[in-house]
Structures are given as structure tokens and as C-alpha cells.
CSV table of N, CA and C in Angstrom, one decimal:
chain,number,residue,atom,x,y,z
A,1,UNK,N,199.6,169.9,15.1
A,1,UNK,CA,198.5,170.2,16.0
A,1,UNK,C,199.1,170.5,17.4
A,2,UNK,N,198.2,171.4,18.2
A,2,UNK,CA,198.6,171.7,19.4
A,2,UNK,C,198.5,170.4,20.4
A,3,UNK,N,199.9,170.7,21.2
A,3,UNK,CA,199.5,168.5,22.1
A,3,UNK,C,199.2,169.2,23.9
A,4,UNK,N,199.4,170.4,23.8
A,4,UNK,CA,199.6,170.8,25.4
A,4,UNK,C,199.3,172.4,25.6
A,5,UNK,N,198.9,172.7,26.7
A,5,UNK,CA,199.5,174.2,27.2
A,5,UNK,C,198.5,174.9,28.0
A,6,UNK,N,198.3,176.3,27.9
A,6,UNK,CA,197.9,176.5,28.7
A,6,UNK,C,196.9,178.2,28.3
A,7,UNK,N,196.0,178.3,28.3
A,7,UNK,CA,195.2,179.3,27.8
A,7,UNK,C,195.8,180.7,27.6
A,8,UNK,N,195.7,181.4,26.4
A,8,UNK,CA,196.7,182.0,26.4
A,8,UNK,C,195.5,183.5,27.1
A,9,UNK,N,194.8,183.8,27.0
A,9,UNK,CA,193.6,185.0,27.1
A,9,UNK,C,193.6,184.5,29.3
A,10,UNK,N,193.6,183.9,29.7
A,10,UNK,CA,193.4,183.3,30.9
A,10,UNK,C,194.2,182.5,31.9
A,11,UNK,N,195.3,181.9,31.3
A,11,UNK,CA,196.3,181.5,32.0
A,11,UNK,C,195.9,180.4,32.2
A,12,UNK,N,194.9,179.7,32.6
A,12,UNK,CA,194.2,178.3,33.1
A,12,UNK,C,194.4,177.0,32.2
A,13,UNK,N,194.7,176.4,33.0
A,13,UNK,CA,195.3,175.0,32.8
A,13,UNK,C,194.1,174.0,32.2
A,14,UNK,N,192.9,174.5,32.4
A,14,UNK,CA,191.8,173.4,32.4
A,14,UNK,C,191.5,173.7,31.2
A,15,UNK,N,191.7,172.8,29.8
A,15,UNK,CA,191.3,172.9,28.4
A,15,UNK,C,190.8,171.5,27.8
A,16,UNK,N,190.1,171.8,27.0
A,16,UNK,CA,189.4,171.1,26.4
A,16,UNK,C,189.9,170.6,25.3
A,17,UNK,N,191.1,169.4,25.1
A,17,UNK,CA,191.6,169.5,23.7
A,17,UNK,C,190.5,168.6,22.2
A,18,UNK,N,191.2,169.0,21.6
A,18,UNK,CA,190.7,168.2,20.4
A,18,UNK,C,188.8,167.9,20.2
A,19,UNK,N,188.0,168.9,20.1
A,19,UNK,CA,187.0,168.9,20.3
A,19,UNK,C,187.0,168.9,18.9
A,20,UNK,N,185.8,168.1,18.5
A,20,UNK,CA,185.2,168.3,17.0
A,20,UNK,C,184.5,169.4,16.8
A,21,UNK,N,184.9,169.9,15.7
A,21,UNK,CA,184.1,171.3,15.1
A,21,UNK,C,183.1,170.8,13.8
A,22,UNK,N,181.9,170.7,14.5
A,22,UNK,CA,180.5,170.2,13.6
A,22,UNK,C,180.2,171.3,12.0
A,23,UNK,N,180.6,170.9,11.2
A,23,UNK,CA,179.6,171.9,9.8
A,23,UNK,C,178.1,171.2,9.9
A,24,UNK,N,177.0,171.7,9.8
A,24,UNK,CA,175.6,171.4,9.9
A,24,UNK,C,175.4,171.4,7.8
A,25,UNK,N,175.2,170.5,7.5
A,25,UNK,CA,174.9,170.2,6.2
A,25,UNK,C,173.9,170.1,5.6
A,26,UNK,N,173.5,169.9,3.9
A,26,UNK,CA,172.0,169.7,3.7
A,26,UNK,C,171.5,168.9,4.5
A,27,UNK,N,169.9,169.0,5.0
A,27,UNK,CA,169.1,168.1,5.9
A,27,UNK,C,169.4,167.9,7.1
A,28,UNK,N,170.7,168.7,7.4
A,28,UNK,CA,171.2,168.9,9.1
A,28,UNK,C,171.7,167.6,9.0
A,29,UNK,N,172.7,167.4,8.4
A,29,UNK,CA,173.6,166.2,8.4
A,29,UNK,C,175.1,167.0,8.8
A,30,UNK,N,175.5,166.2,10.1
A,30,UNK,CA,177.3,166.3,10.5
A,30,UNK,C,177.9,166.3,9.8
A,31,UNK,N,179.0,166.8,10.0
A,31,UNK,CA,180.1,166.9,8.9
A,31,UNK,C,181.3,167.4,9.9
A,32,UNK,N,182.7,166.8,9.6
A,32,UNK,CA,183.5,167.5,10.1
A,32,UNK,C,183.9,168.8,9.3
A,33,UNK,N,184.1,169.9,9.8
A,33,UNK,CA,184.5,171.1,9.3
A,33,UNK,C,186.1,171.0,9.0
A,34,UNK,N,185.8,171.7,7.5
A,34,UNK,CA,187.4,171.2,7.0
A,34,UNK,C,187.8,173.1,6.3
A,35,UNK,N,188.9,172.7,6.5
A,35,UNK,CA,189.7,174.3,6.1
A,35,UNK,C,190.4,173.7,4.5
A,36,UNK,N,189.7,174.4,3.4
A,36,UNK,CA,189.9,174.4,1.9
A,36,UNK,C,191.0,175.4,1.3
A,37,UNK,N,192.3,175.0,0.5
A,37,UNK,CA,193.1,175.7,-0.2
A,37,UNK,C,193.3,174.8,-1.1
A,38,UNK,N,193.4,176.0,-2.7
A,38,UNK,CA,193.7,175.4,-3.7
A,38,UNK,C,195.2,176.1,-4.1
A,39,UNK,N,195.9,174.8,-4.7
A,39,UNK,CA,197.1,175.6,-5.6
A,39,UNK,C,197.2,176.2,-6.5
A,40,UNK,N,196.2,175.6,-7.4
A,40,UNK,CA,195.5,176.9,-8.6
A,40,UNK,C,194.6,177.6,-8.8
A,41,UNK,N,193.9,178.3,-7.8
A,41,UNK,CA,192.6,178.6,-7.8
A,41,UNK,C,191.4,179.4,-9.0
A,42,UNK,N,192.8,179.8,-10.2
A,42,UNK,CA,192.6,180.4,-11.1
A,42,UNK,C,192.3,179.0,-12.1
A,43,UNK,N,192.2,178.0,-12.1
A,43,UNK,CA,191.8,177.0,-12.9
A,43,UNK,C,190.7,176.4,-13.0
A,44,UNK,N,189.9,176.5,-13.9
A,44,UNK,CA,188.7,176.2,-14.0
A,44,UNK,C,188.6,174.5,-14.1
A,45,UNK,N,189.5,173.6,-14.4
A,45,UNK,CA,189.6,172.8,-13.6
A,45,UNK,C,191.0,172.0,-12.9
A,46,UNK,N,190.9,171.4,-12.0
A,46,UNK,CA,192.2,170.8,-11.7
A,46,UNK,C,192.6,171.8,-11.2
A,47,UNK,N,191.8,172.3,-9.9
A,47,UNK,CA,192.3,173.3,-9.2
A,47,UNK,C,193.6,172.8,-8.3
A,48,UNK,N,193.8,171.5,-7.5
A,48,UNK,CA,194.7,171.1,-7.1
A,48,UNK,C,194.2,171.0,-5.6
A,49,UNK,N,192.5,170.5,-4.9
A,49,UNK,CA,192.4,171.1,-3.7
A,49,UNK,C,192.9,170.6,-2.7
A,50,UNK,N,193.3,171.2,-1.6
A,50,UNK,CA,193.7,170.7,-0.4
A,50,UNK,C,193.5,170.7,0.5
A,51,UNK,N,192.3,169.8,1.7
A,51,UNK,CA,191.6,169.9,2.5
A,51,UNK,C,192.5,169.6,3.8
A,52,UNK,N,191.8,170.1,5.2
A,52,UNK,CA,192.1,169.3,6.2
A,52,UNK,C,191.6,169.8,7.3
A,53,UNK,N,190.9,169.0,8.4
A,53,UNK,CA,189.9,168.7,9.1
A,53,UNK,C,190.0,169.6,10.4
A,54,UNK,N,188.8,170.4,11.0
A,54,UNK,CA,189.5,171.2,12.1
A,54,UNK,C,189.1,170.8,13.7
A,55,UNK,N,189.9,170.8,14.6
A,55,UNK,CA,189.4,170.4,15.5
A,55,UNK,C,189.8,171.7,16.5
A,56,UNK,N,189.2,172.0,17.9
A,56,UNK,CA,189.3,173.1,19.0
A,56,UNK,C,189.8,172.4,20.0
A,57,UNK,N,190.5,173.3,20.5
A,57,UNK,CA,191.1,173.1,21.6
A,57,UNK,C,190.5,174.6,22.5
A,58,UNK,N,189.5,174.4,23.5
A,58,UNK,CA,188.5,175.0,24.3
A,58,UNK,C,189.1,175.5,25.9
A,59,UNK,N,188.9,176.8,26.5
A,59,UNK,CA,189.4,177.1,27.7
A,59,UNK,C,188.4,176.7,28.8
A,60,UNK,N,187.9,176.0,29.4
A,60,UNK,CA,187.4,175.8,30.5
A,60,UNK,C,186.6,176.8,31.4
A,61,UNK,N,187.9,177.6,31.3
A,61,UNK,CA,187.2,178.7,32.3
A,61,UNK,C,186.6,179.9,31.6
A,62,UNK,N,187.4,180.6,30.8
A,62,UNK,CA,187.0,181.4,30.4
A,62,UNK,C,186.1,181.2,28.8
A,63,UNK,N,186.4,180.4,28.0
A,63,UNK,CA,185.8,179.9,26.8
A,63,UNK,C,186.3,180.1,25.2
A,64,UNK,N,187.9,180.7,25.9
A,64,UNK,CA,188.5,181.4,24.8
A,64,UNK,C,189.2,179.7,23.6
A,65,UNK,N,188.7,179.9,22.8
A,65,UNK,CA,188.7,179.0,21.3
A,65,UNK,C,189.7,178.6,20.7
A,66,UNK,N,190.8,177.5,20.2
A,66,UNK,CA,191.5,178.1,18.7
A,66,UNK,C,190.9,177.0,18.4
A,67,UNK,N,191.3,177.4,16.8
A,67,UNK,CA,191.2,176.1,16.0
A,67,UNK,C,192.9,175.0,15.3
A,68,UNK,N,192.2,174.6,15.1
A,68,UNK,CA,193.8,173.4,14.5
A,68,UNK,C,193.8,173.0,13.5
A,69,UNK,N,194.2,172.8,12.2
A,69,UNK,CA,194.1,171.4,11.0
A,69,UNK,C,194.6,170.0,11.9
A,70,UNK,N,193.9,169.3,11.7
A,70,UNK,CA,194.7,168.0,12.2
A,70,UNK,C,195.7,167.2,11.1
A,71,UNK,N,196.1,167.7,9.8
A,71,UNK,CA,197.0,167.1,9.2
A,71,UNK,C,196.9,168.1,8.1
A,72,UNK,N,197.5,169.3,8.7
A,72,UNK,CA,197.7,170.4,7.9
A,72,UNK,C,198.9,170.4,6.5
A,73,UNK,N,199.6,169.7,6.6
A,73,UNK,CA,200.2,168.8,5.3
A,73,UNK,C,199.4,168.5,3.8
């Protein structure tokens, strides 16, 4: 995950790291939003999935976004 830097669209030093990225769920229940890959996706079952959780790192000034896996492993 990104630990530093500096806006790449803006140059600006003022960033927002590690913001949670909300999925809105049945009944409007939280959730952290997670990025899904399978190693077999052709398997009907025992796909092999492999999740992990995303967090933003936000530009202050201008509003420019990324996202991260936090334990993309």
C-alpha cells in the first residue's frame, strides 16, 4: 500500500491517506469494499477466491482519488 507522496493530477502535498471505501449493503448495512479474484474462475466449485479490502488515499485540493488493496497478497 501507498505510505506517502504527493498528488499526482495536482502536485499538492495535502492528502487524505487511508480512507475507508464504504459498499452500502442489503438494508443499507457498511461494509468495507473488497477487490474479488479467483484462481479458477472456470470452476463451478472451489473457485479458489481471493479477497482484499480497499482503502483511498484522497487529494485535498483537488479531489483526485486512488484506490489501494490493503493486503493485496
Amino acid at each position: 500500500m501507498r505510505k506517502s507522496g504527493v498528488c499526482p493530477k495536482c502536485m499538492s502535498n495535502d492528502i487524505v491517506a487511508n480512507a475507508r471505501v464504504v459498499d452500502r449493503r442489503h438494508f443499507n448495512i457498511e461494509g468495507a469494499l473488497e477487490i474479488v479474484a479467483y484462481e479458477n474462475p472456470e470452476a463451478l466449485l472451489f473457485k479458489g477466491k481471493q479477497a482484499a479490502t480497499v482503502k483511498a488515499w484522497v487529494c485535498k485540493d483537488c479531489g483526485f482519488t486512488e484506490l489501494y488493496c490493503v493486503d493485496p497478497e
